[in-house]
Coordinates of C-alpha atoms and ligand atoms in Angstrom, one line a residue:
X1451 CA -50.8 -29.8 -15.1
X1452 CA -52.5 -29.1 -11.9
X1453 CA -52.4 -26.0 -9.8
X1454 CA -49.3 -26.3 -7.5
X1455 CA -50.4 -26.0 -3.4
X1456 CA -47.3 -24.9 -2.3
X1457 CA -46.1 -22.3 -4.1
X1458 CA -44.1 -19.0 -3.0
X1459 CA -43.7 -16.1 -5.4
X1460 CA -42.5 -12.5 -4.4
X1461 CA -40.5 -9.8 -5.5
X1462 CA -38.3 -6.6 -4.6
X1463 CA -37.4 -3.8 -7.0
X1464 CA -33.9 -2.9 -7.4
X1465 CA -34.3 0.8 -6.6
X1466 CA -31.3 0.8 -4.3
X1467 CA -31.7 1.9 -0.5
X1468 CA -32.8 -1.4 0.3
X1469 CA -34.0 -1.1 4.1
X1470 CA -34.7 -2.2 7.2
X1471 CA -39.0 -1.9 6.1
X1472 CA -37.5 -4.1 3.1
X1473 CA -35.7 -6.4 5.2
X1474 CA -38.9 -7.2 8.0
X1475 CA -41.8 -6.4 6.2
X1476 CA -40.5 -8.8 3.3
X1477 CA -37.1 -10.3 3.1
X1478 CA -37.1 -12.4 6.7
X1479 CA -40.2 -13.8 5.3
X1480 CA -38.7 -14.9 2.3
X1481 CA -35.8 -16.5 4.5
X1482 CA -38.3 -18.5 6.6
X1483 CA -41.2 -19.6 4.1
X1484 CA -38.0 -22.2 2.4
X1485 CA -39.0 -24.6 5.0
X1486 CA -42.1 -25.5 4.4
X1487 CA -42.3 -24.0 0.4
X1488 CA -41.2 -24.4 -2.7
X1489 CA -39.9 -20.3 -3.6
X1490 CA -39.4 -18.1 -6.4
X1491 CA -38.3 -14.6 -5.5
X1492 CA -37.4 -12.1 -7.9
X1493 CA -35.9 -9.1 -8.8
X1494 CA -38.4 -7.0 -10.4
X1495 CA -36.3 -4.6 -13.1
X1496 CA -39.3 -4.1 -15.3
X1497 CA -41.3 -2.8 -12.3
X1498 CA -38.1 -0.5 -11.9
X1499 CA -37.9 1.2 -15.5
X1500 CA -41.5 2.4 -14.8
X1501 CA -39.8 5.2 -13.7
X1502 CA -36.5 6.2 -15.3
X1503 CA -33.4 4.3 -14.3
X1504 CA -29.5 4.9 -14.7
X1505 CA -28.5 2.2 -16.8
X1506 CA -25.2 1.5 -14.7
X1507 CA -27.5 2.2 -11.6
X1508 CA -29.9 -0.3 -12.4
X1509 CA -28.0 -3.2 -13.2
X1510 CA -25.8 -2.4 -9.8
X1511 CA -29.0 -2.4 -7.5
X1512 CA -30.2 -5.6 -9.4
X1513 CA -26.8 -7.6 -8.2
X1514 CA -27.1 -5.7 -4.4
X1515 CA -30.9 -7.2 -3.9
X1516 CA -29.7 -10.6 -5.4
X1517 CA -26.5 -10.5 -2.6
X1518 CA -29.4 -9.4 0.0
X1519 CA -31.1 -12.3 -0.9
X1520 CA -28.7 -14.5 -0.4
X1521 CA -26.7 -13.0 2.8
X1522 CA -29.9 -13.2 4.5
X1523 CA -30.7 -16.9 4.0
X1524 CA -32.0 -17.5 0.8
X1525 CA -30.7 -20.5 -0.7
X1526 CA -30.3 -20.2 -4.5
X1527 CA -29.9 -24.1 -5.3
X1528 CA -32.9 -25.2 -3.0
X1529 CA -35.1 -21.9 -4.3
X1530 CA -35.2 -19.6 -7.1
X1531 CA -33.6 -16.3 -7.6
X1532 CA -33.7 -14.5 -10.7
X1533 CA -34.3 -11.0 -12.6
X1534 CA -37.9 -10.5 -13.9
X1535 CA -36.4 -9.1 -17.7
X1536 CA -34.9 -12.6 -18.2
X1537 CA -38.0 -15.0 -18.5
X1538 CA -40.0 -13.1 -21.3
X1539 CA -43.3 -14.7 -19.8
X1540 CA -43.7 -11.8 -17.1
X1541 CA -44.2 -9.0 -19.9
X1542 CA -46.3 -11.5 -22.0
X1543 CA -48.8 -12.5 -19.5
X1544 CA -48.8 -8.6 -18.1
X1545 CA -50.1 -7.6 -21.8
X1546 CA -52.8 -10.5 -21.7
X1547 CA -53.5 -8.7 -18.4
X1548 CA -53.6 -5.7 -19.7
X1549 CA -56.8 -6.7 -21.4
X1550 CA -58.8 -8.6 -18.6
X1551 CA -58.0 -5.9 -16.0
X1552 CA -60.4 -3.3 -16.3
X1553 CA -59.4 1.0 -16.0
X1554 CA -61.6 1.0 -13.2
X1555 CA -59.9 -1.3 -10.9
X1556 CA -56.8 0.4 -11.7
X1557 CA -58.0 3.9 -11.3
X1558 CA -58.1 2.4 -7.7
X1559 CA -54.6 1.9 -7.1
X1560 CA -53.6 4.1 -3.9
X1561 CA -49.5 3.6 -4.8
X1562 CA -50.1 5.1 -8.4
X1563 CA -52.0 7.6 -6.7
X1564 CA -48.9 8.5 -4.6
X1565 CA -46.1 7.8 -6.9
X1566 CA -47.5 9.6 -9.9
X1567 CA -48.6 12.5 -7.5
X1568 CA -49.7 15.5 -9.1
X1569 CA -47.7 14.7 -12.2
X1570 CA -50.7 12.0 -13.1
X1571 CA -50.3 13.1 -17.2
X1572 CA -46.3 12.8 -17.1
X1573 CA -46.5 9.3 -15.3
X1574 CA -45.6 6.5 -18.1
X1575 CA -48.2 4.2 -18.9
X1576 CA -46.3 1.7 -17.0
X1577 CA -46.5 3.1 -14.1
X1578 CA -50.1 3.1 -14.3
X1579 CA -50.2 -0.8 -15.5
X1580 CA -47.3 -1.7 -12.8
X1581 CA -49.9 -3.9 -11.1
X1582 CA -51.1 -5.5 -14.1
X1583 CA -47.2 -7.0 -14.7
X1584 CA -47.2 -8.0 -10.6
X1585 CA -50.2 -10.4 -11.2
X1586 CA -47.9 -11.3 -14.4
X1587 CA -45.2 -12.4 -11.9
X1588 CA -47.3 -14.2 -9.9
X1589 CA -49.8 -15.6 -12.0
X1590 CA -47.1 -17.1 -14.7
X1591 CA -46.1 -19.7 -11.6
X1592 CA -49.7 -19.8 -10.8
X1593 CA -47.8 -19.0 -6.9
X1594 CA -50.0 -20.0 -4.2
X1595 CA -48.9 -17.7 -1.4
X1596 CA -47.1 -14.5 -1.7
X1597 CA -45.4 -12.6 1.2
X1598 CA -45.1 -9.0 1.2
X1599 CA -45.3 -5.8 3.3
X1600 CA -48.8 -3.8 4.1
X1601 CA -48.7 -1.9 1.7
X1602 CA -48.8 -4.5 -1.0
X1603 CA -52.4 -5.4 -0.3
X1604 CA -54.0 -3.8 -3.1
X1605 CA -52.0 -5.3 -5.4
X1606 CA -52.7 -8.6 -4.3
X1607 CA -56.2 -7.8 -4.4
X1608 CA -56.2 -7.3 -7.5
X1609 CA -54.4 -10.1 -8.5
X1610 CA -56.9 -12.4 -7.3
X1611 CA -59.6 -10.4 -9.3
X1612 CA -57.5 -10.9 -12.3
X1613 CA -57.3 -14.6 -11.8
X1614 CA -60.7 -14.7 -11.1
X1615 CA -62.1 -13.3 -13.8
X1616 CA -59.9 -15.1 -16.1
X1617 CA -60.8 -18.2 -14.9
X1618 CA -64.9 -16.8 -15.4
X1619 CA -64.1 -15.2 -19.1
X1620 CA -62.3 -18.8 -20.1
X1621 CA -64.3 -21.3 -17.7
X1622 CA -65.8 -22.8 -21.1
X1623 CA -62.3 -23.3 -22.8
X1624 CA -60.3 -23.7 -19.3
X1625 CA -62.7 -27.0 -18.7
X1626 CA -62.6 -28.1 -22.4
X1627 CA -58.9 -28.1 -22.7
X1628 CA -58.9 -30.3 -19.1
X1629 CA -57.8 -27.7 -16.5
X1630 CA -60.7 -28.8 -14.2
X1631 CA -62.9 -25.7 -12.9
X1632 CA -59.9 -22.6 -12.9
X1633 CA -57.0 -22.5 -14.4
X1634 CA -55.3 -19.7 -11.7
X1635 CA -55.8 -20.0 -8.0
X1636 CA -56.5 -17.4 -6.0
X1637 CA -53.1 -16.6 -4.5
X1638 CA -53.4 -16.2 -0.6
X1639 CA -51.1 -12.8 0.4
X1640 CA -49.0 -13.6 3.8
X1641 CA -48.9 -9.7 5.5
X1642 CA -47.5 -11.4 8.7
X1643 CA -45.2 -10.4 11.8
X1644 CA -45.2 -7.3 14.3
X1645 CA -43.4 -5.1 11.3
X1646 CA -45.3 -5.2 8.2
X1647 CA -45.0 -1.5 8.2
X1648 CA -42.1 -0.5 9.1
X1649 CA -42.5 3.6 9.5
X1650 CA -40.0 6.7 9.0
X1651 CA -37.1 7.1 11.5
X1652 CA -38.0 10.7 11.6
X1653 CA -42.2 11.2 10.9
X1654 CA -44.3 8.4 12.2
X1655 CA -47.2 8.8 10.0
X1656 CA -45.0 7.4 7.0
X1657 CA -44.0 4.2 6.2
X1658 CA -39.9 3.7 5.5
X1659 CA -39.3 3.8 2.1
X1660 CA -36.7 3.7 -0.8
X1661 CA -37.3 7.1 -2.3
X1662 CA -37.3 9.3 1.0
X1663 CA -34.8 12.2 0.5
X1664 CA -33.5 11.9 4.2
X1665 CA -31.5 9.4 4.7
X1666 CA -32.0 9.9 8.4
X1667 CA -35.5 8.5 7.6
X1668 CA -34.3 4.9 7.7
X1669 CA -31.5 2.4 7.9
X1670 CA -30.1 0.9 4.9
X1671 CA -28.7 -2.7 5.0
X1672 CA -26.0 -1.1 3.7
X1673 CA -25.4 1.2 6.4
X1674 CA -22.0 0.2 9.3
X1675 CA -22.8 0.0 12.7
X1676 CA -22.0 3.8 13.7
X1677 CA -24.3 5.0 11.0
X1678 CA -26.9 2.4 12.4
X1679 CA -26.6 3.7 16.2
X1680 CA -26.4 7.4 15.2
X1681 CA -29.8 7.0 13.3
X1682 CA -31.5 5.3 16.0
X1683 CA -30.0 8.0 18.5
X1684 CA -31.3 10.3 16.3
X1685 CA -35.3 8.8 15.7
X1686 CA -37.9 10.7 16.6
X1687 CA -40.1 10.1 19.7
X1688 CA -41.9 11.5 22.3
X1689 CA -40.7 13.1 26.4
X1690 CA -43.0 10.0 27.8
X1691 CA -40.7 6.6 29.3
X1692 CA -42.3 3.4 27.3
X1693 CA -45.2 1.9 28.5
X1694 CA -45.8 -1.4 30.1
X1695 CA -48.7 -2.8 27.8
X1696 CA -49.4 -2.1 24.1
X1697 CA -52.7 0.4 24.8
X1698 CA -50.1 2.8 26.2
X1699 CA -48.6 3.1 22.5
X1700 CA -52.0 4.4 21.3
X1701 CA -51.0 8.3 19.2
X1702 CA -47.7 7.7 20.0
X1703 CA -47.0 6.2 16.3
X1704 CA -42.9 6.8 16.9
X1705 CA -42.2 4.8 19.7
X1706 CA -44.5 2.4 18.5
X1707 CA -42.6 2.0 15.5
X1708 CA -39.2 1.2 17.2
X1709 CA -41.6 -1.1 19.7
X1710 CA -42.0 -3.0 16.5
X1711 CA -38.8 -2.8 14.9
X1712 CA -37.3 -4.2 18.2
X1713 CA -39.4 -6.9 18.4
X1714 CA -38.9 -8.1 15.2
X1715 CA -35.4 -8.0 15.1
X1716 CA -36.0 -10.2 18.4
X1717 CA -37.8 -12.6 17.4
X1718 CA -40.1 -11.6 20.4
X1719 CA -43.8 -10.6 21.0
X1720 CA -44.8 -6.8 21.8
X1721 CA -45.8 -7.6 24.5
X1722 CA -42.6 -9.5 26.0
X1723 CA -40.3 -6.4 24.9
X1724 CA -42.6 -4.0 27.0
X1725 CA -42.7 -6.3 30.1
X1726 CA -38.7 -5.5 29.8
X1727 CA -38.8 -2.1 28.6
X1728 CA -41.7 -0.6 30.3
X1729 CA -40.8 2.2 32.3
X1730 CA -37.5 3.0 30.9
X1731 CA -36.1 6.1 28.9
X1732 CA -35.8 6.1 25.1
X1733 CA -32.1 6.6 25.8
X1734 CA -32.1 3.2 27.3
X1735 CA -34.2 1.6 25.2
X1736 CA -32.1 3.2 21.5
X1737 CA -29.1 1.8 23.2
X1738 CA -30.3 -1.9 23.5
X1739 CA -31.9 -1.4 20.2
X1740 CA -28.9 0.1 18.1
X1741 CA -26.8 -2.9 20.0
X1742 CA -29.7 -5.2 18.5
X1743 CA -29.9 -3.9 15.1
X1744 CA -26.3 -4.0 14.7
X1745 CA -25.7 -7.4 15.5
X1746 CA -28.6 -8.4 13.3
X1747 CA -28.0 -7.0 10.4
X1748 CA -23.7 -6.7 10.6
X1749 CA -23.2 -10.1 9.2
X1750 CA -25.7 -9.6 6.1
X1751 CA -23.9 -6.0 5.3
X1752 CA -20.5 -8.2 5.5
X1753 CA -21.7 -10.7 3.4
X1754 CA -23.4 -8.2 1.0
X1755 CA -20.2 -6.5 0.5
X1756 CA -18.4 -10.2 -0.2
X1757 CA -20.8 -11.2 -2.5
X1758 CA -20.8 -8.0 -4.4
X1759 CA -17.0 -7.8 -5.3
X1760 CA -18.1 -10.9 -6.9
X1761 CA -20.5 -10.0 -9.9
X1762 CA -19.5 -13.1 -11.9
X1763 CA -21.1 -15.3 -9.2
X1764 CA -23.8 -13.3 -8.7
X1765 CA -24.4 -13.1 -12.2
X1766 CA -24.2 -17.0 -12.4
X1767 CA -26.8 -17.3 -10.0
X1768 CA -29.7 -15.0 -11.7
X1769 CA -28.8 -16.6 -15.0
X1770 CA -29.3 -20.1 -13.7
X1771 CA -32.0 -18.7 -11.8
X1772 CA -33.8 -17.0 -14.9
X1773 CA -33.6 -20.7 -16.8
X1774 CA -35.3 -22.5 -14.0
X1775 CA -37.7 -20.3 -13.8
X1776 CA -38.7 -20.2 -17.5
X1777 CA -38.7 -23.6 -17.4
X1778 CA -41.8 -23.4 -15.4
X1779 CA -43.4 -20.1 -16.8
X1780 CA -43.2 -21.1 -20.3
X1781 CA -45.7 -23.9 -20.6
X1782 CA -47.7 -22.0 -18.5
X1783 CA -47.9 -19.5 -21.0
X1784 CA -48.5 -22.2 -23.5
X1785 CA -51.4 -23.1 -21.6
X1786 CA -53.0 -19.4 -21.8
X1787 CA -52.2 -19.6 -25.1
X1788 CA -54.0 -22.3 -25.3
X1789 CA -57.1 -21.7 -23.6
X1790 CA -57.5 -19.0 -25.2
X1791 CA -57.3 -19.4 -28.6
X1792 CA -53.6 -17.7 -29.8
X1793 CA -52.2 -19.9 -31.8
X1794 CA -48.5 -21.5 -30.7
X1795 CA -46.3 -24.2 -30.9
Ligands
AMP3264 P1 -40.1 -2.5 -2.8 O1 -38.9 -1.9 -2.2 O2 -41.2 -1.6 -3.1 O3 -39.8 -3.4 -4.0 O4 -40.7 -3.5 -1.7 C1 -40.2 -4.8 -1.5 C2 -40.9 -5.5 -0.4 O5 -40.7 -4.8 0.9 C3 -42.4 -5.5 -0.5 O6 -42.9 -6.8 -0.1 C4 -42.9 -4.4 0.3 O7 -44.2 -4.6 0.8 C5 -41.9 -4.4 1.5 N1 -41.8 -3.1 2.1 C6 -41.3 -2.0 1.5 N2 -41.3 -1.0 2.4 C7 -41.7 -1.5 3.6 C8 -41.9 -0.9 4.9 N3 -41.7 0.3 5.2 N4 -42.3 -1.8 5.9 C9 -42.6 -3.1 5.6 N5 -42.4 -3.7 4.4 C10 -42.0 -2.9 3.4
LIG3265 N1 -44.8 -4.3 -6.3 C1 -43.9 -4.9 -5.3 C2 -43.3 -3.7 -4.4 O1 -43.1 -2.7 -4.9 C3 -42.8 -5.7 -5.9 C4 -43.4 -6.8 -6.7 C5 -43.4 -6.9 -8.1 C6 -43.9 -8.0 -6.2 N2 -43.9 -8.1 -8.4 C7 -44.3 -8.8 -7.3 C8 -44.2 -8.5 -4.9 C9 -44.9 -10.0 -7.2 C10 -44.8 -9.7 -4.8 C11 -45.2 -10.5 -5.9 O2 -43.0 -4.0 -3.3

């Protein structure tokens, strides 16, 4: 089997608050790369349990990213949708990980740094391993390309520096047993668009995120379109009107931000929105923008909300989802198996 060249993996933990960071920085990505790809995109619940979940909690979140999946445009017969805990490779490979990653690349990890906090003894081992299991993900489809928000980076980096030193421990057996000069490639990370950080609603200096108490902080695709418009009425920014190029954003991380937001949920450049904007209040500007968000993201709330009074159907879809995608992770597995020496059938 040779390496696959157009391969899309990525995934989204089912943490619940699923936002608008969520939706640009990853999900519209998702949507797009079906043209031209051939796309696995998963619901990481393993990553999730690496802090505690709600049993109830967890399985509810795992349908609502599966519905946001599909009421934004991903096509489950075309593509692949599934939960991570189905296809047993994920937590087999992330062991076999476990032992080419070294403590010192992981030591690195800035997101274990901030999740773990202060509480660094109390974290689970999990939590510190959580990228190990990502490579897992990726790596068991030997994925190609891999879209994701900023702060994924890290990860990715060290996903490649997995694969290649797994392809350097094994080159010996990789070439004996016929898979040319690498088994993994070096899986290319696509950090693209004007939001790939999509900040707080209410402190510019951090990015929009799941776990933030306020819910002020950011919109949820689950949020109607009053709760949408108050929240944007309600962002922070500064006394200046908006500038008329994108140097006159420079320290002013707040309006920047909804700069962004707007012209992703545009489809325009910075630079276009500004030549509109430039000059006006933030009153005018939150207006248009609430009007935009709503109309962007009303129809995927709707359709949310349709497909999750249907958890039969959504179930149908991860379980079909979960066989296809074992059907290609399993003799991948064999392979590693293979090359290196564990015995299998
Ligand atoms: P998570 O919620 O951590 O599972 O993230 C799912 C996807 O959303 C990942 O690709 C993240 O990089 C992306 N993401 C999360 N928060 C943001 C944000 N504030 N801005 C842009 N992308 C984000
Ligand atoms: N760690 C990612 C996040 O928190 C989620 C994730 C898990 C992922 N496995 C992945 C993303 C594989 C891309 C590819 O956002």
């Amino acid at each position: 089997m040779s390496i696959p060249q157009n391969r899309v993996f990525s995934g989204v933990q089912p943490t619940g608050n699923l936002h608008l960071g969520n939706y640009l920085g990853a999900i519209t990505r998702f949507v797009e790369l079906q043209k031209d790809f051939e796309c696995i995109y998963c619901v990481v619940d393993l990553h999730a349990i690496t802090v505690w979940q709600d049993p109830d909690t967890l399985s509810a979140n795992t349908r609502e990213v599966t519905a946001a999946f599909i009421a934004s445009g991903i096509d489950p017969e075309k593509h692949i949708i599934f939960n991570q805990s189905r296809v047993p490779a994920h937590a087999e490979l992330a062991w076999i990980f476990n032992c080419v990653a070294r403590m010192g690349w992981l030591n690195r990890m800035t997101q274990f740094k901030e999740k773990a906090g202060k509480h660094r003894e109390n974290a689970s081992v999990g939590l510190f391993s959580y990228p190990n299991l990502m490579a897992a993900d990726i790596l068991a489809y030997r994925a190609t390309h891999v879209p994701v928000g900023e702060d994924q980076k890290q990860h990715l980096e060290l996903t490649r520096d997995i694969a290649q030193k797994f392809n350097t421990d094994f080159a010996d057996s990789i070439s004996k047993n016929g898979f040319g000069d690498g088994y993994f490639p070096l899986t290319e990370p696509l950090i693209q668009g004007t939001a790939t950080r999509v900040m707080s609603l209410r402190d510019g200096s951090a990015k929009m995120s799941k776990s933030e108490a306020s819910d002020y902080s950011r919109i949820n695709l689950t949020d109607d379109a009053d709760t949408i418009a108050l929240k944007i009425r309600k962002a922070r920014t500064d006394a200046e009107p908006l500038p008329s190029e994108m140097k006159g954003l420079e320290g002013r991380t707040e309006a920047e931000n909804l700069v962004r937001i707007f012209a992703a949920l545009g489809d325009r450049d910075l630079d276009d929105v500004l030549g509109e904007y430039g000059g006006s209040q933030f009153s005018t500007f939150k207006q248009a923008l609430a009007d935009l968000a709503v109309a962007r993201l009303a129809p995927i709330t709707e359709e949310m909300q349709r497909l999750c009074a249907d958890p039969g159907h959504i179930d149908a879809v991860l379980s079909n989802g979960a066989a296809r995608a074992n059907a290609i992770a399993a003799p991948v597995l064999a392979d590693i198996k293979q090359i290196m020496g564990l015995l299998h059938d």
